[in-house]
Amino acid sequence: MALRCYTPRVLVEVAVAAAVRGRFTYRVPSALAPGVSLGQRVAVPFGKSRRATGYVVGFPASAPDGIELRDVVEVLDPFPPFTPELVELLRWAEEYYLVPPGELLRAALPPGLNARRGEAGPARRGVEYAAPAEAAAGAAADPKALARAPAQRAVLEYLLARGRIPVEELRAAFPKGRPAVAALARRGLVRLETETPVARGALLPASAAAPVLTPAQAAALVELDAAAGTFQPFLLHGVTGSGKTEVYLQAIARARGAGKGALVLVPEIALTPQLAGRFRARFGDDVALMHSGLSDAERHAEWLRLRRGDARICVGVRSAIFAPVQDLAIIVVDEEHDPSFKQEDGPPYHARDLAVVRAKREDAVLVLGSATPSLETLENARAGRYRKLELPARVDDRPLPEVELVDLGRLRRGGVAKLPGLLAPQLSEAIARTLEASQQVILFLNRRGYETLVVCEVCGAEAQCTECAVSLTHHARRGILLCHYCGRTERMDARCPACGGVRYGVGVGTEQVEAAVRELFPAARVARLDRDVVTSADDTAAVLARFARRELDVLVGTQMVTKGHDFPGVTLVGVVLADTALALPDFRAAERTFQLLTQVAGRAGRGAEGGRVVVQTFNPRTPAIALAARHDYAAFAAGELDRRRTVGYPPFTRMMAARVEGSEDGARRSAEALAHAARPALGGEVAMLGPAPAAIERIRGRHRWHLLFRADGPKALFRVHAALARVAVRPPGGAAIRFDMDPYSMM
DNA sequence: AGCACGCCGACT
DNA sequence: GTCGGCGTGCTC
């Protein structure tokens, strides 16, 4: 009976974008059938009197037994927002990162698209045409043939009159004619064809000339070239200022010359107009940008340009790993060690790791670039899984800046009790000399605010957030105490609310550094760059542009000042306190510190004048700091890899975190329930750490517990996860549980 | 996530 | 007696 005709898409597998684990099978009504393809968003009935948005992730041949199938209600986009390759990548990622089906598809779409509803655009590159087939005239002439299908008849008559026309025109003429056209095509009365346009590569404006490469750059490019068309991962290890970006640009130019596409991932704060401008200058409109500074509408527009093939190069942050670049030939991950490639809020995934997966699936060359490669990537290169390319020298053979360590502990023991803005004499003298020479200074401190802690000198009470288990930061200019986790503010009172005693602040932040610099150097033009001063990408760009035009002498800031910018006027970089990242409860703390120091030191001496770096620290002998000062990545990495191997941490093991959040009682009970369910599944291969309250025990009034699992490979971790599934779906006491594969944040 | 079902405590 | 707490199951 079942006429399993070969018309495909009778059944679809739909990942429902609700927090429901599982994919569901639906029937496709024949009227909707032509519009349903892989990656399409659809509306489906779900549960009792509910409607859900879902994503088409497959076309099963048969339905599960004993279930009455329901019908797809509506197709939400005129064309699927994802390419089939992306659907497969997202499915893979959902499984690996333990994310419910559909959740990554939803997260991957630009918010503008999810909110609005897809805008018209062709499903394939090129122009689609419709033309009447041989039988059409006969059918139209026969009064009976289409008697009961007036819509089809109207379309057919239009087509007979106009001949072969773009489908776009037909859509305009018959806004609701989509099913009619599809029906006519099925009857063989209308032909639909796609005309692929000529490769656009040759038509591009090459406004910015490519500079001459150094021998090391040229050698790297030769290797990348030789790998074209195959999956081949490279680690491009180049010191700061060695010209990695130029290698990317030229490798991408080759890919474009072959008519193929490229994807470039950059860290969050690195996607400045400066970098974007370099790509735009070289490739013009062929570049689509994807970053958080764009409005929803802009992001949506960029996504569509890629999807249609109007732009073939995507430059973007983390989420751009899911950008619909056509015919991908090369993926570049710049500053591959950067932690912003790991998504922490929302479905957790690591864009750099997914870049490896995507490159493999699409036979693309992969370039992981960094001056301080992550130990994961280094180990992959060492084991021969990645090819290593080295750029050991800066362009024009400029030397790396000299780094001077200032031992704050010794200063303090020597009787220098208080340093205004924590600027030691060595550093403030260096600033003075730099300003005298009309050169520029960058001061880096990874902490916002004026003072990081406010304490009562009588009762010792510390100003704490009522909702979070953290101390409040004093922001002097705004006159407030601010919680950096939930954003709550309190008026800053010089007196202790508990006992009326006088309070004093401890711990220097960027605001205090800025104040100290202004006081010490009243003539200097000083600006600060952190999340307190700039709120948008545009603000950030404006400050950086003023600094680049040398309208500012000193730039004080957080990590925002460390990334990717090229300021030839900067001859002095001061690190106010190198130890902030060192104390974090995180096995990557040392690695992170080394990377930050190297990165910020690399801002100095990019011009002809050479450069100098002054690093203030209480731990001058700690390898992460001492070796960063000597620019000795190899020694640091070797030592740190040894340590990781000894204590059994990544890259030599894999980890999975279970993060629990809820009421005090619910979170604890859920964590215990998880541990209880996990124990029998550990099987001697998996080590369980915890359950324990998280490093920050409470955020926004929600109590937090962590469990960490560690094993030699992901397989055993998946097994543990499976054993936890039942508890995780409905944890006791209304808590919420999130799994995190390859976790970065230990907080 | 929602929504129904079902089984035990304190209330008009 | 029942109103309502939340534990459990289900959604194609």
CSV table of N, CA, C and O (backbone and C1' of nucleotides) in Angstrom, one decimal, chain A residues 25-26 47 67 70 730, chain C residues 7-12:
chain,number,residue,atom,x,y,z
A,25,THR,N,10.6,12.8,14.1
A,25,THR,CA,10.3,12.6,12.7
A,25,THR,C,8.9,13.2,12.4
A,25,THR,O,7.9,13.0,13.2
A,26,TYR,N,8.8,13.9,11.3
A,26,TYR,CA,7.5,14.5,10.9
A,26,TYR,C,7.2,14.2,9.5
A,26,TYR,O,8.2,13.9,8.7
A,47,GLY,N,4.2,18.4,21.3
A,47,GLY,CA,3.5,18.2,22.6
A,47,GLY,C,2.1,18.7,22.4
A,47,GLY,O,1.6,18.8,21.3
A,67,ILE,N,4.2,5.1,16.4
A,67,ILE,CA,4.0,6.5,16.7
A,67,ILE,C,3.3,7.2,15.5
A,67,ILE,O,3.6,7.0,14.4
A,70,ARG,N,3.1,13.5,13.0
A,70,ARG,CA,2.4,14.8,12.7
A,70,ARG,C,3.1,15.5,11.6
A,70,ARG,O,4.2,15.2,11.2
A,730,ARG,N,16.5,15.9,34.8
A,730,ARG,CA,15.7,16.5,35.9
A,730,ARG,C,16.4,16.4,37.2
A,730,ARG,O,16.1,15.5,38.0
C,7,DG,P,10.3,17.2,44.3
C,7,DG,O5',11.1,16.0,43.6
C,7,DG,C5',11.0,14.7,44.2
C,7,DG,C4',10.2,13.7,43.3
C,7,DG,C3',11.0,13.3,42.0
C,7,DG,O3',10.8,11.9,41.9
C,7,DG,C1',8.8,14.0,41.5
C,8,DT,P,11.7,11.0,40.9
C,8,DT,O5',10.6,10.8,39.7
C,8,DT,C5',9.4,10.1,39.9
C,8,DT,C4',8.7,9.9,38.6
C,8,DT,C3',9.6,9.7,37.3
C,8,DT,O3',9.1,8.7,36.5
C,8,DT,C1',8.1,11.5,36.9
C,9,DG,P,10.0,8.1,35.3
C,9,DG,O5',8.9,7.9,34.2
C,9,DG,C5',7.6,8.1,34.5
C,9,DG,C4',6.9,8.7,33.2
C,9,DG,C3',7.6,8.5,31.9
C,9,DG,O3',6.7,8.1,30.9
C,9,DG,C1',7.1,10.8,32.2
C,10,DC,P,7.2,7.7,29.5
C,10,DC,O5',6.7,8.9,28.6
C,10,DC,C5',5.3,9.2,28.4
C,10,DC,C4',5.2,10.4,27.5
C,10,DC,C3',6.1,10.4,26.3
C,10,DC,O3',5.3,10.7,25.1
C,10,DC,C1',6.4,12.4,27.5
C,11,DT,P,6.0,10.3,23.7
C,11,DT,O5',5.7,11.7,23.0
C,11,DT,C5',4.5,12.4,23.1
C,11,DT,C4',4.8,13.9,23.0
C,11,DT,C3',5.5,14.2,21.7
C,11,DT,O3',4.9,15.2,21.0
C,11,DT,C1',6.6,15.2,23.5
C,12,DC,P,4.5,15.0,19.5
C,12,DC,O5',5.0,13.6,19.2
C,12,DC,C5',4.7,13.0,18.0
C,12,DC,C4',5.5,13.7,16.9
C,12,DC,C3',5.3,13.0,15.6
C,12,DC,O3',5.5,13.8,14.5
C,12,DC,C1',7.5,12.6,16.4
